[in-house]
Short mmCIF file of C-alpha atoms and ligand atoms in Angstrom, two decimals:
data_model
loop_
_atom_site.label_atom_id
_atom_site.label_comp_id
_atom_site.label_asym_id
_atom_site.label_seq_id
_atom_site.Cartn_x
_atom_site.Cartn_y
_atom_site.Cartn_z
CA UNK R 1 -73.06 6.13 -51.24
CA UNK R 2 -76.58 5.30 -52.33
CA UNK R 3 -76.47 7.92 -55.12
CA UNK R 4 -73.08 6.69 -56.31
CA UNK R 5 -74.46 3.15 -56.54
CA UNK R 6 -77.46 4.38 -58.56
CA UNK R 7 -75.18 6.20 -60.96
CA UNK R 8 -72.98 3.13 -61.20
CA UNK R 9 -75.99 0.92 -62.08
CA UNK R 10 -77.30 3.46 -64.59
CA UNK R 11 -73.92 3.66 -66.34
CA UNK R 12 -73.71 -0.13 -66.38
CA UNK R 13 -77.18 -0.35 -67.92
CA UNK R 14 -76.31 2.17 -70.62
CA UNK R 15 -73.14 0.22 -71.46
CA UNK R 16 -75.07 -3.06 -71.62
CA UNK R 17 -77.73 -1.49 -73.86
CA UNK R 18 -75.05 0.00 -76.10
CA UNK R 19 -73.19 -3.30 -76.42
CA UNK R 20 -76.43 -5.15 -77.19
CA UNK R 21 -77.43 -2.53 -79.75
CA UNK R 22 -74.05 -2.68 -81.49
CA UNK R 23 -74.18 -6.46 -81.51
CA UNK R 24 -77.64 -6.41 -83.11
CA UNK R 25 -76.50 -3.86 -85.65
CA UNK R 26 -73.47 -5.99 -86.52
CA UNK R 27 -75.62 -9.06 -86.85
CA UNK R 28 -77.95 -7.21 -89.21
CA UNK R 29 -75.13 -5.85 -91.31
CA UNK R 30 -72.49 -8.54 -91.28
CA UNK R 31 -73.87 -11.48 -89.36
CA UNK R 32 -76.15 -12.79 -92.10
CA UNK R 33 -73.95 -14.80 -94.36
CA UNK R 34 -75.16 -14.87 -97.96
CA UNK R 35 -76.18 -18.10 -99.59
CA UNK R 36 -74.62 -18.61 -103.04
CA UNK R 37 -75.86 -21.06 -105.64
CA UNK R 38 -75.00 -21.84 -109.25
CA UNK R 39 -76.82 -24.05 -111.71
CA UNK R 40 -77.35 -24.49 -115.45
CA UNK R 41 -80.80 -23.56 -116.70
CA UNK R 42 -82.33 -21.95 -119.80
CA UNK R 43 -79.17 -22.80 -121.75
CA UNK R 44 -76.94 -20.74 -119.47
CA UNK R 45 -75.16 -20.52 -116.13
CA UNK R 46 -77.44 -19.16 -113.41
CA UNK R 47 -75.98 -17.65 -110.25
CA UNK R 48 -77.78 -16.39 -107.18
CA UNK R 49 -76.68 -14.73 -103.94
CA UNK R 50 -79.36 -14.26 -101.31
CA UNK R 51 -79.09 -12.78 -97.81
CA UNK R 52 -81.57 -14.01 -95.22
CA UNK R 53 -82.40 -16.98 -93.05
CA UNK R 54 -84.70 -18.47 -95.70
CA UNK R 55 -82.18 -18.01 -98.53
CA UNK R 56 -82.01 -21.70 -99.45
CA UNK R 57 -85.77 -21.94 -99.84
CA UNK R 58 -85.81 -18.84 -102.04
CA UNK R 59 -83.05 -20.23 -104.22
CA UNK R 60 -84.85 -23.58 -104.56
CA UNK R 61 -88.11 -21.85 -105.48
CA UNK R 62 -86.36 -19.57 -107.97
CA UNK R 63 -84.56 -22.41 -109.72
CA UNK R 64 -87.81 -24.39 -109.87
CA UNK R 65 -89.55 -21.41 -111.47
CA UNK R 66 -86.75 -21.03 -114.03
CA UNK R 67 -87.04 -24.71 -114.89
CA UNK R 68 -90.77 -24.23 -115.38
CA UNK R 69 -90.22 -21.29 -117.76
CA UNK R 70 -87.56 -23.24 -119.66
CA UNK R 71 -89.95 -26.17 -120.05
CA UNK R 72 -92.57 -23.82 -121.47
CA UNK R 73 -90.40 -21.77 -123.82
CA UNK R 74 -87.32 -23.70 -124.93
CA UNK R 75 -87.06 -24.64 -128.60
CA UNK R 76 -84.83 -27.57 -127.52
CA UNK R 77 -87.55 -29.23 -125.46
CA UNK R 78 -89.99 -31.09 -127.70
CA UNK R 79 -92.84 -30.87 -125.20
CA UNK R 80 -92.52 -27.08 -124.71
CA UNK R 81 -95.34 -24.76 -125.72
CA UNK R 82 -93.03 -23.09 -128.23
CA UNK R 83 -92.23 -26.44 -129.86
CA UNK R 84 -95.95 -27.19 -130.03
CA UNK R 85 -96.60 -23.88 -131.80
CA UNK R 86 -93.66 -24.46 -134.16
CA UNK R 87 -94.76 -27.97 -135.14
CA UNK R 88 -98.41 -27.00 -135.71
CA UNK R 89 -98.44 -24.13 -138.22
CA UNK R 90 -101.92 -23.05 -139.26
CA UNK R 91 -103.41 -24.08 -135.88
CA UNK R 92 -104.42 -21.90 -132.98
CA UNK R 93 -102.33 -23.22 -130.09
CA UNK R 94 -103.54 -22.42 -126.60
CA UNK R 95 -100.66 -21.46 -124.33
CA UNK R 96 -100.36 -20.48 -120.68
CA UNK R 97 -100.03 -16.92 -119.39
CA UNK R 98 -96.19 -16.97 -119.21
CA UNK R 99 -95.68 -18.00 -122.81
CA UNK R 100 -98.39 -15.69 -124.08
CA UNK R 101 -96.94 -12.68 -122.27
CA UNK R 102 -93.45 -13.31 -123.64
CA UNK R 103 -94.62 -13.81 -127.24
CA UNK R 104 -96.82 -10.71 -126.99
CA UNK R 105 -93.93 -8.56 -125.72
CA UNK R 106 -91.59 -10.01 -128.37
CA UNK R 107 -94.03 -8.98 -131.10
CA UNK R 108 -94.28 -5.50 -129.56
CA UNK R 109 -90.50 -5.12 -129.85
CA UNK R 110 -90.61 -6.47 -133.39
CA UNK R 111 -93.04 -3.65 -134.22
CA UNK R 112 -90.90 -1.11 -132.39
CA UNK R 113 -87.74 -2.09 -134.29
CA UNK R 114 -89.24 -2.72 -137.74
CA UNK R 115 -88.56 -6.40 -137.34
CA UNK R 116 -84.87 -6.19 -136.38
CA UNK R 117 -85.89 -7.81 -133.11
CA UNK R 118 -87.74 -10.78 -134.52
CA UNK R 119 -89.23 -13.68 -132.56
CA UNK R 120 -89.88 -15.49 -135.89
CA UNK R 121 -86.08 -15.78 -136.32
CA UNK R 122 -86.21 -19.57 -135.70
CA UNK R 123 -85.42 -20.85 -139.23
CA UNK R 124 -82.33 -18.64 -139.43
CA UNK R 125 -81.11 -19.59 -135.93
CA UNK R 126 -81.49 -23.26 -136.87
CA UNK R 127 -79.65 -22.81 -140.16
CA UNK R 128 -76.59 -21.19 -138.54
CA UNK R 129 -76.63 -23.55 -135.56
CA UNK R 130 -74.45 -21.17 -133.55
CA UNK R 131 -73.77 -22.57 -130.10
CA UNK R 132 -74.46 -26.12 -131.31
CA UNK R 133 -72.20 -28.81 -132.82
CA UNK R 134 -73.69 -28.01 -136.23
CA UNK R 135 -72.51 -24.40 -136.42
CA UNK R 136 -71.51 -23.43 -139.97
CA UNK R 137 -71.65 -20.61 -142.49
CA UNK R 138 -74.68 -21.44 -144.65
CA UNK R 139 -74.77 -20.93 -148.44
CA UNK R 140 -76.36 -17.70 -149.76
CA UNK R 141 -79.40 -19.49 -151.18
CA UNK R 142 -80.01 -21.30 -147.90
CA UNK R 143 -80.02 -17.96 -146.09
CA UNK R 144 -82.44 -16.52 -148.68
CA UNK R 145 -84.81 -19.47 -148.24
CA UNK R 146 -84.73 -19.23 -144.43
CA UNK R 147 -85.32 -15.45 -144.55
CA UNK R 148 -88.56 -15.97 -146.50
CA UNK R 149 -90.00 -17.50 -143.33
CA UNK R 150 -88.72 -14.86 -140.90
CA UNK R 151 -91.77 -12.62 -140.66
CA UNK R 152 -93.25 -11.64 -137.31
CA UNK R 153 -96.38 -10.34 -139.03
CA UNK R 154 -97.33 -13.96 -139.68
CA UNK R 155 -97.63 -14.61 -135.95
CA UNK R 156 -101.33 -14.46 -135.07
CA UNK R 157 -102.23 -13.72 -131.46
CA UNK R 158 -105.63 -13.91 -129.79
CA UNK R 159 -105.60 -12.09 -126.44
CA UNK R 160 -108.99 -13.46 -125.37
CA UNK R 161 -108.25 -17.10 -126.04
CA UNK R 162 -104.49 -16.81 -125.40
CA UNK R 163 -103.76 -18.71 -128.59
CA UNK R 164 -100.83 -18.36 -130.98
CA UNK R 165 -100.75 -19.40 -134.62
CA UNK R 166 -97.97 -19.37 -137.18
CA UNK R 167 -99.42 -18.68 -140.60
CA UNK R 168 -96.84 -20.48 -142.74
CA UNK R 169 -95.39 -23.97 -142.76
CA UNK R 170 -91.70 -23.91 -141.81
CA UNK R 171 -91.91 -20.80 -139.61
CA UNK R 172 -90.63 -21.08 -136.07
CA UNK R 173 -90.53 -18.93 -132.94
CA UNK R 174 -87.36 -18.41 -130.90
CA UNK R 175 -87.63 -16.52 -127.61
CA UNK R 176 -83.91 -16.74 -126.77
CA UNK R 177 -83.54 -12.96 -126.81
CA UNK R 178 -86.29 -12.22 -124.28
CA UNK R 179 -87.24 -15.27 -122.17
CA UNK R 180 -84.35 -14.86 -119.72
CA UNK R 181 -85.44 -11.29 -119.00
CA UNK R 182 -88.94 -12.46 -118.17
CA UNK R 183 -87.45 -15.22 -116.03
CA UNK R 184 -85.21 -12.80 -114.11
CA UNK R 185 -88.24 -10.65 -113.23
CA UNK R 186 -90.00 -13.77 -111.99
CA UNK R 187 -87.05 -14.55 -109.71
CA UNK R 188 -87.24 -11.01 -108.38
CA UNK R 189 -90.94 -11.52 -107.60
CA UNK R 190 -90.15 -14.69 -105.64
CA UNK R 191 -87.38 -12.94 -103.70
CA UNK R 192 -89.49 -9.88 -102.92
CA UNK R 193 -92.52 -11.96 -101.86
CA UNK R 194 -90.30 -13.55 -99.23
CA UNK R 195 -89.38 -10.12 -97.82
CA UNK R 196 -85.66 -10.60 -98.52
CA UNK R 197 -84.21 -7.13 -99.10
CA UNK R 198 -80.85 -8.04 -100.57
CA UNK R 199 -80.12 -10.46 -103.42
CA UNK R 200 -78.24 -10.81 -106.71
CA UNK R 201 -79.23 -12.90 -109.73
CA UNK R 202 -77.24 -13.52 -112.90
CA UNK R 203 -78.90 -15.42 -115.73
CA UNK R 204 -76.04 -15.65 -118.22
CA UNK R 205 -75.54 -11.91 -118.60
CA UNK R 206 -78.98 -10.87 -117.40
CA UNK R 207 -78.12 -9.42 -114.00
CA UNK R 208 -80.72 -8.28 -111.49
CA UNK R 209 -80.00 -6.86 -108.05
CA UNK R 210 -82.55 -6.55 -105.29
CA UNK R 211 -82.01 -3.74 -102.81
CA UNK R 212 -78.46 -2.91 -101.83
CA UNK R 213 -75.77 -4.94 -100.12
CA UNK R 214 -76.51 -5.55 -96.42
CA UNK R 215 -73.77 -3.10 -95.42
CA UNK R 216 -75.69 -0.32 -97.15
CA UNK R 217 -73.41 0.03 -100.18
CA UNK R 218 -74.68 -0.43 -103.75
CA UNK R 219 -74.06 -3.61 -105.70
CA UNK R 220 -71.08 -3.32 -108.01
CA UNK R 221 -71.89 -5.03 -111.30
CA UNK R 222 -69.09 -5.80 -113.74
CA UNK R 223 -69.39 -5.17 -117.47
CA UNK R 224 -67.81 -7.90 -119.57
CA UNK R 225 -64.86 -7.02 -121.81
CA UNK R 226 -66.43 -7.92 -125.19
CA UNK R 227 -63.05 -9.01 -126.61
CA UNK R 228 -62.81 -11.90 -124.18
CA UNK R 229 -64.79 -14.81 -122.86
CA UNK R 230 -66.78 -14.55 -119.65
CA UNK R 231 -65.04 -13.29 -116.55
CA UNK R 232 -63.01 -10.35 -117.92
CA UNK R 233 -64.48 -7.16 -116.60
CA UNK R 234 -63.71 -3.79 -118.26
CA UNK R 235 -65.99 -1.53 -116.21
CA UNK R 236 -68.26 -1.60 -113.22
CA UNK R 237 -71.51 0.14 -112.39
CA UNK R 238 -72.93 0.79 -108.91
CA UNK R 239 -76.62 -0.04 -108.69
CA UNK R 240 -79.48 -0.61 -106.29
CA UNK R 241 -82.73 -2.36 -107.30
CA UNK R 242 -81.80 -2.49 -110.98
CA UNK R 243 -81.25 -4.88 -113.83
CA UNK R 244 -78.30 -4.85 -116.21
CA UNK R 245 -78.70 -6.89 -119.36
CA UNK R 246 -75.95 -7.25 -121.92
CA UNK R 247 -76.09 -8.54 -125.48
CA UNK R 248 -72.72 -9.10 -127.07
CA UNK R 249 -70.90 -10.83 -129.86
CA UNK R 250 -68.90 -12.93 -127.37
CA UNK R 251 -71.73 -14.88 -125.75
CA UNK R 252 -72.10 -17.58 -128.41
CA UNK R 253 -70.06 -17.67 -131.56
CA UNK R 254 -67.73 -19.62 -133.76
CA UNK R 255 -64.71 -18.46 -135.69
CA UNK R 256 -63.91 -19.38 -139.27
CA UNK R 257 -61.10 -17.97 -141.45
CA UNK R 258 -60.54 -15.26 -138.85
CA UNK R 259 -64.17 -14.11 -138.92
CA UNK R 260 -66.35 -14.28 -135.82
CA UNK R 261 -69.89 -15.45 -136.45
CA UNK R 262 -72.02 -14.73 -133.39
CA UNK R 263 -75.56 -15.65 -132.37
CA UNK R 264 -77.47 -12.36 -132.80
CA UNK R 265 -78.73 -12.37 -136.36
CA UNK R 266 -79.85 -9.46 -138.49
CA UNK R 267 -83.18 -10.43 -140.10
CA UNK R 268 -82.51 -8.03 -142.98
CA UNK R 269 -79.22 -9.62 -144.08
CA UNK R 270 -79.50 -13.13 -142.64
CA UNK R 271 -75.99 -12.77 -141.18
CA UNK R 272 -74.79 -12.03 -137.64
CA UNK R 273 -75.60 -8.39 -136.85
CA UNK R 274 -72.77 -6.05 -137.75
CA UNK R 275 -73.98 -2.66 -136.61
CA UNK R 276 -70.74 -1.32 -135.21
CA UNK R 277 -71.31 -2.52 -131.65
CA UNK R 278 -69.42 -5.13 -129.67
CA UNK R 279 -71.91 -5.06 -126.85
CA UNK R 280 -74.94 -3.26 -125.50
CA UNK R 281 -75.85 -3.12 -121.81
CA UNK R 282 -79.25 -1.85 -120.72
CA UNK R 283 -79.74 -0.58 -117.17
CA UNK R 284 -83.31 -0.23 -115.96
CA UNK R 285 -85.85 -1.66 -113.51
CA UNK R 286 -87.41 -4.52 -115.52
CA UNK R 287 -85.35 -7.28 -117.02
CA UNK R 288 -88.09 -8.29 -119.47
CA UNK R 289 -87.78 -5.00 -121.37
CA UNK R 290 -84.04 -4.80 -120.82
CA UNK R 291 -83.47 -8.17 -122.50
CA UNK R 292 -85.56 -7.25 -125.54
CA UNK R 293 -83.90 -3.84 -125.72
CA UNK R 294 -80.30 -5.04 -125.41
CA UNK R 295 -80.75 -7.41 -128.34
CA UNK R 296 -82.68 -4.78 -130.33
CA UNK R 297 -80.07 -2.05 -129.86
CA UNK R 298 -77.19 -4.44 -130.50
CA UNK R 299 -78.72 -5.12 -133.95
CA UNK R 300 -79.84 -1.54 -134.64
CA UNK R 301 -76.43 -0.05 -133.85
CA UNK R 302 -75.51 3.13 -131.94
CA UNK R 303 -77.40 5.81 -133.89
CA UNK R 304 -80.76 4.07 -134.33
CA UNK R 305 -80.37 2.31 -131.00
CA UNK R 306 -80.07 5.56 -129.08
CA UNK R 307 -83.03 6.95 -130.99
CA UNK R 308 -85.11 4.02 -129.77
CA UNK R 309 -83.80 4.51 -126.24
CA UNK R 310 -85.01 8.10 -126.20
CA UNK R 311 -88.57 6.90 -126.81
CA UNK R 312 -88.59 4.87 -123.60
CA UNK R 313 -88.53 6.37 -120.09
CA UNK R 314 -86.28 5.20 -117.29
CA UNK R 315 -83.84 3.25 -119.44
CA UNK R 316 -80.08 3.80 -119.50
CA UNK R 317 -77.51 2.19 -121.77
CA UNK R 318 -73.81 1.57 -122.11
CA UNK R 319 -72.69 0.74 -125.64
CA UNK R 320 -69.25 -0.48 -126.66
CA UNK R 321 -68.33 0.24 -130.26
CA UNK R 322 -65.96 -1.77 -132.45
CA UNK R 323 -63.18 0.78 -131.95
CA UNK R 324 -63.51 0.29 -128.15
CA UNK R 325 -65.41 3.53 -127.64
CA UNK R 326 -67.90 3.69 -124.81
CA UNK R 327 -71.20 5.50 -125.25
CA UNK R 328 -73.18 6.21 -122.07
CA UNK R 329 -76.70 7.54 -121.86
CA UNK R 330 -76.92 10.71 -119.78
CA UNK R 331 -78.49 9.12 -116.67
CA UNK R 332 -75.48 6.92 -115.90
CA UNK R 333 -72.64 9.26 -116.67
CA UNK R 334 -70.55 9.41 -113.52
CA UNK R 335 -71.80 6.07 -112.24
CA UNK R 336 -69.58 3.92 -114.43
CA UNK R 337 -66.03 3.04 -113.43
CA UNK R 338 -63.88 2.26 -116.46
CA UNK R 339 -61.27 -0.28 -115.37
CA UNK R 340 -59.38 -0.81 -118.62
CA UNK R 341 -57.49 1.95 -120.46
CA UNK R 342 -58.07 0.34 -123.87
CA UNK R 343 -61.60 1.76 -123.73
CA UNK R 344 -62.33 5.43 -124.33
CA UNK R 345 -65.39 7.33 -123.25
CA UNK R 346 -67.00 8.89 -126.36
CA UNK R 347 -70.08 10.53 -124.95
CA UNK R 348 -73.34 10.64 -126.85
P1 ADP B 401 -78.14 -13.95 -124.82
O1 ADP B 401 -79.22 -14.95 -125.00
O2 ADP B 401 -76.80 -14.44 -125.18
O3 ADP B 401 -78.17 -13.27 -123.52
P2 ADP B 401 -79.66 -12.13 -126.45
O4 ADP B 401 -80.64 -11.80 -125.41
O5 ADP B 401 -79.19 -10.99 -127.24
O6 ADP B 401 -78.38 -12.83 -125.88
O7 ADP B 401 -80.37 -13.19 -127.38
C1 ADP B 401 -79.73 -13.87 -128.42
C2 ADP B 401 -80.62 -15.02 -128.87
O8 ADP B 401 -81.81 -14.50 -129.44
C3 ADP B 401 -80.01 -15.89 -129.95
O9 ADP B 401 -79.29 -16.96 -129.40
C4 ADP B 401 -81.24 -16.37 -130.71
O10 ADP B 401 -81.85 -17.45 -130.03
C5 ADP B 401 -82.17 -15.19 -130.62
N1 ADP B 401 -82.03 -14.23 -131.73
C6 ADP B 401 -81.02 -14.10 -132.65
N2 ADP B 401 -81.24 -13.08 -133.49
C7 ADP B 401 -82.42 -12.52 -133.10
C8 ADP B 401 -83.21 -11.43 -133.58
N3 ADP B 401 -82.85 -10.70 -134.64
N4 ADP B 401 -84.37 -11.16 -132.93
C9 ADP B 401 -84.77 -11.87 -131.87
N5 ADP B 401 -84.09 -12.92 -131.38
C10 ADP B 401 -82.93 -13.23 -131.97
MG1 MG B 402 -81.87 -10.13 -125.19
#
């Protein structure tokens, strides 16, 4: 009798422990509801999904940080550091560490791409006005005039003093092709510092995922169909702890006489880049590099773009060509799900 009671209690204890354990497990996997937030910052829609009890605080801190970066680097904010540089040619302008880092990296990519990626693109961006109410096709001579000022070699940097100087009157910096990448990495830092292990950030096409989903599966990130506006996905990629940054002709553009004029400009022609690509997605660990690279390769085109890619370790790419061909770098073959039959895998 006594033994039977002991066994009964032991079995009961095991059952209780098992139920408690399963409950804890479920709570860890499914119980934490994600916090979702959307806002408009840095000229684009920003979305975040964060798992964790302090999710709201992390989102607030992240959005505040993005606002700070926008206030430093936007060409549309007259008090930004970039505006100060642009309105004071010939003067050494002292900037903070954020702005300096982004300009420095932008100039590195300008060197790497022979000026196709060009942070001195400002006069040309202004002339076309794409994405603004003043968008238009400029006259040839206007384009020629603007191009005379698009020269990244006239950006003087002083690492010691952290100053930036534009050598010629009329030059202007535009960090639109790289600032969001820097900003996405900053959000990741904030999330990781708070010990959250699972989060998703989308800064208008700059996607960054932290960890995996709480149920242990990878994040599934959609690749935009470049023939349509936002929200049409033509493929998906499974990733953990990665960034996916896309540059495409669909992000900002206007159409005139059946021609699409988009916002990524080729500094050699003065016209929207026409390299044979509809979009370029970079998959890697750091968004800062990914942003610079996606714009660079979009302008360089498939052949030169892939050449550049080979020079850099740990970077994968998915390119979509004008004839709806898909080119994948070797490291992501097999990890991409093509969801639309209009697209054909070409291989490299
Ligand atoms: P998005 O900002 O849509 O994600 P990108 O990262 O490719 O796309 O950046 C495009 C922006 O970069 C343009 O809106 C413009 O501000 C700027 N830009 C345009 N052409 C160039 C270029 N050749 N080099 C560097 N920046 C550019
Ligand atoms: Mg970019």
